[in-house]
Amino acid sequence: MTEIVSLEELAARIPSGAKLALPADYAGVAMAATWPLIASGARGLHIVCVPTGGLQIDLLIGAGRVQVLETSAVTLGEAGGAPAFVRAVCEGGLELLDATCPAILSGLAAAQKGVPFMPMRGLIGSDLLRVRPDWRVTENPFEPGDEIVAIPAIRPDIALFHAAEADRDGNVWIGRRRELALMAYASATSFVTVERIRDASLLDDEVTAAGVLPALYVGAIAHAPNGAWPYGLWGEYPTDAAEIARYAEMARSEASFSAYLQRFTGTAAFA
Amino acid sequence: MTEIVSLEELAARIPSGAKLALPADYAGVAMAATWPLIASGARGLHIVCVPTGGLQIDLLIGAGRVQVLETSAVTLGEAGGAPAFVRAVCEGGLELLDATCPAILSGLAAAQKGVPFMPMRGLIGSDLLRVRPDWRVTENPFEPGDEIVAIPAIRPDIALFHAAEADRDGNVWIGRRRELALMAYASATSFVTVERIRDASLLDDEVTAAGVLPALYVGAIAHAPNGAWPYGLWGEYPTDAAEIARYAEMARSEASFSAYLQRFTGTAAFA
Amino acid sequence: MRPASDRERLIATVAELLAGVHHVAVGASSPIPAAGAMLRRAVDAKRGEAPVRISILGSARHNFFTNGSSELFDCAAQGRIDAFFLGGGQIDGQGDINLVGAGDYPRSAPRWPGSFGSGLLYYVVPRVILFREEHSPRVLVEKVDFISAAGASPPSVRRPGGPYALLTSLALFRFDKARRCFVLTGVAPGHDTDEVRDRTGFGFDVAEDLGPIPEPSPEALALIRDRVRGELAETYPQFAETLRDE
Amino acid sequence: MRPASDRERLIATVAELLAGVHHVAVGASSPIPAAGAMLRRAVDAKRGEAPVRISILGSARHNFFTNGSSELFDCAAQGRIDAFFLGGGQIDGQGDINLVGAGDYPRSAPRWPGSFGSGLLYYVVPRVILFREEHSPRVLVEKVDFISAAGASPPSVRRPGGPYALLTSLALFRFDKARRCFVLTGVAPGHDTDEVRDRTGFGFDVAEDLGPIPEPSPEALALIRDRVRGELAETYPQFAETLRDE
């Protein structure tokens, strides 16, 4: 059964050490849940970026919440590199699982299918393969000598994302952002923040049903209007590029990063 | 570029020997294209049922059009067994690739991902595995001794199905019948019959876009109102169970099967 | 209250077999399993427990899936489906099932529709209930002619699922995974163990606490005749109608 | 007509490199490749040829995908994408690219965002165009510090895709797959081969027909300044604006 809870309660259900799947900038980032998550004090998170990360990841890293980071990239887009990420990498403060987008998506697809791995073309000859001993070069059983990489299933504890709408049964409208469904299938449960909660079931109409992630996969929902801000939400509102640029500027030093965070979390130092 | 053509033209583009993916009864069967396909004289078809078959398959088999049949089941549902299928099996007139639904879906998913195979749980100890030497028991590269089956990619030449709506760009609304998208991704091209062709793009509105198979995968579209009949189409019209029962009765002998066919195709003997 | 019909007793037995289940999936043409699942849900709701989620393939109202045919199988492989029903043209004493046909493959006679999803679901769903109304040596055979899905697997195979029980109009068996055999736990009222032996083509054990399959409780019977029949009407209108006449 | 700016020449060169392509995908922050693809489409349309399909990641109008992030990669692996663009913090003479960082991994300094989709796309898209405006020994190195994706693969690896050309503000190279090296085919007007050698950290061959990178035709220039700039404005409003001022 999906529970409808407050943002704080939703964040409080993410324990230290959780393996957390988080979407890319354009896909519905649960920014409003980021502040209470940081305030809750959960540490040692294992973050899986699906398949890249931005502001949310950089905040969690800067606040010292991340132990393991699996990602294909971390960037603030137009605003440049992600300062806390770059700093943590240089200082060796992160267990880094560098990936490539389709490998993360393949690992999640393996979890979706309930199989231990998915084969994937590419990768051979790259240093990604060298630094990821958890990826294996294997032989195509249908063609001797044909080498292909096996990507192990990625099974996060929780997928956390933001979407436009949910109904009271816990169904979530994700539209064509189906990587959110992929994250949810692969994860033990999903926590979703939404712009609106509507009374009528999203499954009652075949047109809206086509864009629904069923409640079956959703553990908790929190109402969070404008909840992707400063990121935008497709079909709802654009990205606040000025705010992201402001963050990029402030995150360049640890002191001003802390000041930025404090504004949203109400508490002092985090690093 | 997607072309909008007549039903006859669409059927004429299916050559002898084509590997054809066809959907299950409930998912949008292009029945209206079946009659001109049989009339066109294409033979030696390799049919992949996604993942089961019914009336359409039985008609093609009875008309002598099918050489290879890959399926998890063929049945007329409430109307009972599929007479032409059962007759062909008993007479040894079909190359039968007996499967199980998730194996067919896994084979198509492998083609979707552009990989040579997908691993799948189950199957071990079954006779399906014995009669399908193209499926291989392989070892999970991440756990020595853990046996798992590798299902080779299924890459049909053409996916043929019926849907409610297409636009003039060739985008097709499939709603939550996403096995149709899977078929299309896996196939070299898709031929789609539709109830309606609309002028406005289905991609212009994010709500309808969520249920769209993009034109990218669609080679040809034909307008065929009531085109799934006697099968139903979700959200449009129900199955005509009486007609399917009538077929089940007539298909019990080759003579009355031919009479049934002649009514729709206008030509005489087929077997 | 009118006494329970045979089908009402089967429905109540299915509901008992589903005790503790969170998500049960039911095939498209399985009205008795569907009714049993609906009764389970109704009983749990009356007791204030979390209602079981029921996915009925082919039903509009009970279709929670939005990712096409793949989602049932993916969902089962993810461990999100606790119970499922399978039948079989033949079922043997090792729990192997045959949905393909009798005689020598591939020229089976009779040929049945095919294996459907059994090649995965039998292996990954923890509580598979084999349900077949006909109880005869023709169906319950010593060894199936074709194994659509195997009842048990060697230790090298990861297998969270498999047979849990076998229910017919005559008897109820549980499956002993360790010993790979069925154990008779209940006989339909008015029949006895000897008749079960005569009409079963495979050998089986007998439970120490063997007894008659219980009649549905008055509470269960009332729920079947009111709420469950109403819910069934959407997906199985004909079945719901005939159930009224019993 | 005002003469072509450097960026307009890059756009026209990209359009030439896309001749014969049916479907080109462009990354989210790649306005010059996107403009080149739009010019290709405009030129083909004027000639009555089938227009190239352009998928721009992050664009609403040029997003034909409805299956989330996976669809670009699936589509490429299916062989439905003919051309794509990649850059790199470092690109070396074997066509290896580095999007991860300089120095010893994992404590790279500087650290760049990461490999994005290169680990698959570089291997399966037949015509990958490496595009980097900066032409310096810092970017074009003898050997990259980290291989995000390899320029060539041993024969045991199925590889339909790989580098096709390398375009910078200074030069155009094609990639010789058999010999795993770049071949200089064009130099930007006002520059010469010696300067290319000085500013390139890796060795390269020189094409027999080496010449200046051609100026855009008047037809191409007119299309860039009218139709292409209008189309760009939806996805890259700032870029379209600055293009006007050149």
Short mmCIF file of C-alpha atoms in Angstrom, two decimals, chain A residues 86-192:
data_model
loop_
_atom_site.label_atom_id
_atom_site.label_comp_id
_atom_site.label_asym_id
_atom_site.label_seq_id
_atom_site.Cartn_x
_atom_site.Cartn_y
_atom_site.Cartn_z
CA VAL A 86 35.05 17.71 -8.37
CA ARG A 87 36.42 18.57 -4.92
CA ALA A 88 35.46 15.18 -3.46
CA VAL A 89 37.07 13.36 -6.40
CA CYS A 90 40.33 15.30 -6.03
CA GLU A 91 40.38 14.68 -2.30
CA GLY A 92 39.63 10.97 -2.77
CA GLY A 93 36.56 11.30 -0.61
CA LEU A 94 34.23 9.21 -2.73
CA GLU A 95 34.07 5.59 -3.77
CA LEU A 96 33.62 6.25 -7.45
CA LEU A 97 31.89 3.79 -9.77
CA ASP A 98 32.41 5.54 -13.10
CA ALA A 99 29.97 4.23 -15.69
CA THR A 100 28.45 5.02 -19.06
CA CYS A 101 24.73 5.80 -19.41
CA PRO A 102 23.66 2.57 -21.16
CA ALA A 103 25.53 0.45 -18.60
CA ILE A 104 23.53 1.96 -15.75
CA LEU A 105 20.34 1.53 -17.73
CA SER A 106 21.33 -2.09 -18.53
CA GLY A 107 22.01 -2.83 -14.86
CA LEU A 108 18.59 -1.49 -13.95
CA ALA A 109 17.00 -3.46 -16.82
CA ALA A 110 18.59 -6.63 -15.44
CA ALA A 111 16.96 -5.90 -12.09
CA GLN A 112 13.67 -5.19 -13.88
CA LYS A 113 13.86 -8.60 -15.56
CA GLY A 114 14.92 -10.31 -12.33
CA VAL A 115 18.11 -11.62 -13.92
CA PRO A 116 21.64 -11.35 -12.54
CA PHE A 117 23.10 -9.46 -15.51
CA MET A 118 22.53 -7.99 -18.95
CA PRO A 119 24.95 -8.22 -21.85
CA MET A 120 26.00 -4.91 -23.42
CA ARG A 121 27.96 -4.01 -26.55
CA GLY A 122 30.73 -1.41 -26.43
CA LEU A 123 33.06 -0.81 -23.46
CA ILE A 124 35.78 -3.19 -24.60
CA GLY A 125 39.14 -1.43 -24.74
CA SER A 126 38.01 1.32 -22.39
CA ASP A 127 39.41 2.16 -18.97
CA LEU A 128 35.85 2.10 -17.63
CA LEU A 129 36.09 -1.67 -17.92
CA ARG A 130 39.46 -1.60 -16.14
CA VAL A 131 38.18 0.43 -13.17
CA ARG A 132 34.94 -1.56 -12.91
CA PRO A 133 36.01 -5.08 -11.96
CA ASP A 134 32.35 -5.74 -11.19
CA TRP A 135 31.76 -5.69 -14.98
CA ARG A 136 32.88 -8.85 -16.75
CA VAL A 137 33.91 -9.57 -20.30
CA THR A 138 32.12 -12.75 -21.27
CA GLU A 139 31.61 -14.82 -24.40
CA ASN A 140 28.41 -14.70 -26.43
CA PRO A 141 27.16 -18.28 -25.94
CA PHE A 142 25.81 -18.23 -29.49
CA GLU A 143 29.07 -17.28 -31.19
CA PRO A 144 32.41 -18.57 -29.99
CA GLY A 145 35.02 -15.82 -29.78
CA ASP A 146 32.48 -12.97 -29.73
CA GLU A 147 33.27 -10.98 -26.58
CA ILE A 148 30.59 -8.96 -24.86
CA VAL A 149 30.40 -7.25 -21.47
CA ALA A 150 28.05 -8.52 -18.73
CA ILE A 151 26.68 -5.72 -16.52
CA PRO A 152 25.43 -6.95 -13.14
CA ALA A 153 21.92 -6.06 -12.00
CA ILE A 154 21.59 -2.77 -10.10
CA ARG A 155 18.98 -3.16 -7.35
CA PRO A 156 18.59 0.10 -5.42
CA ASP A 157 16.75 0.12 -2.10
CA ILE A 158 14.81 3.23 -3.01
CA ALA A 159 14.10 5.20 -6.19
CA LEU A 160 13.47 8.87 -5.32
CA PHE A 161 12.03 11.24 -7.91
CA HIS A 162 9.55 14.02 -8.63
CA ALA A 163 6.56 13.84 -10.98
CA ALA A 164 3.61 15.96 -11.96
CA GLU A 165 0.75 13.98 -10.49
CA ALA A 166 -0.28 11.06 -8.33
CA ASP A 167 -3.68 9.70 -7.38
CA ARG A 168 -4.81 8.58 -3.91
CA ASP A 169 -4.14 4.91 -4.73
CA GLY A 170 -0.47 5.76 -5.26
CA ASN A 171 -0.38 5.63 -9.06
CA VAL A 172 2.06 8.21 -10.47
CA TRP A 173 1.88 9.90 -13.87
CA ILE A 174 5.37 9.85 -15.41
CA GLY A 175 4.43 10.38 -19.06
CA ARG A 176 7.21 9.56 -21.48
CA ARG A 177 9.90 9.77 -18.79
CA ARG A 178 9.98 6.00 -18.64
CA GLU A 179 13.43 5.87 -17.04
CA LEU A 180 11.46 6.65 -13.88
CA ALA A 181 9.51 3.41 -14.36
CA LEU A 182 12.78 1.57 -14.99
CA MET A 183 14.21 2.93 -11.71
CA ALA A 184 11.06 1.91 -9.89
CA TYR A 185 10.96 -1.62 -11.34
CA ALA A 186 14.59 -2.13 -10.35
CA SER A 187 14.27 -0.71 -6.82
CA ALA A 188 12.75 -2.39 -3.78
CA THR A 189 10.45 0.62 -3.43
CA SER A 190 9.97 4.16 -4.76
CA PHE A 191 9.42 7.43 -2.94
CA VAL A 192 7.83 10.08 -5.13
#
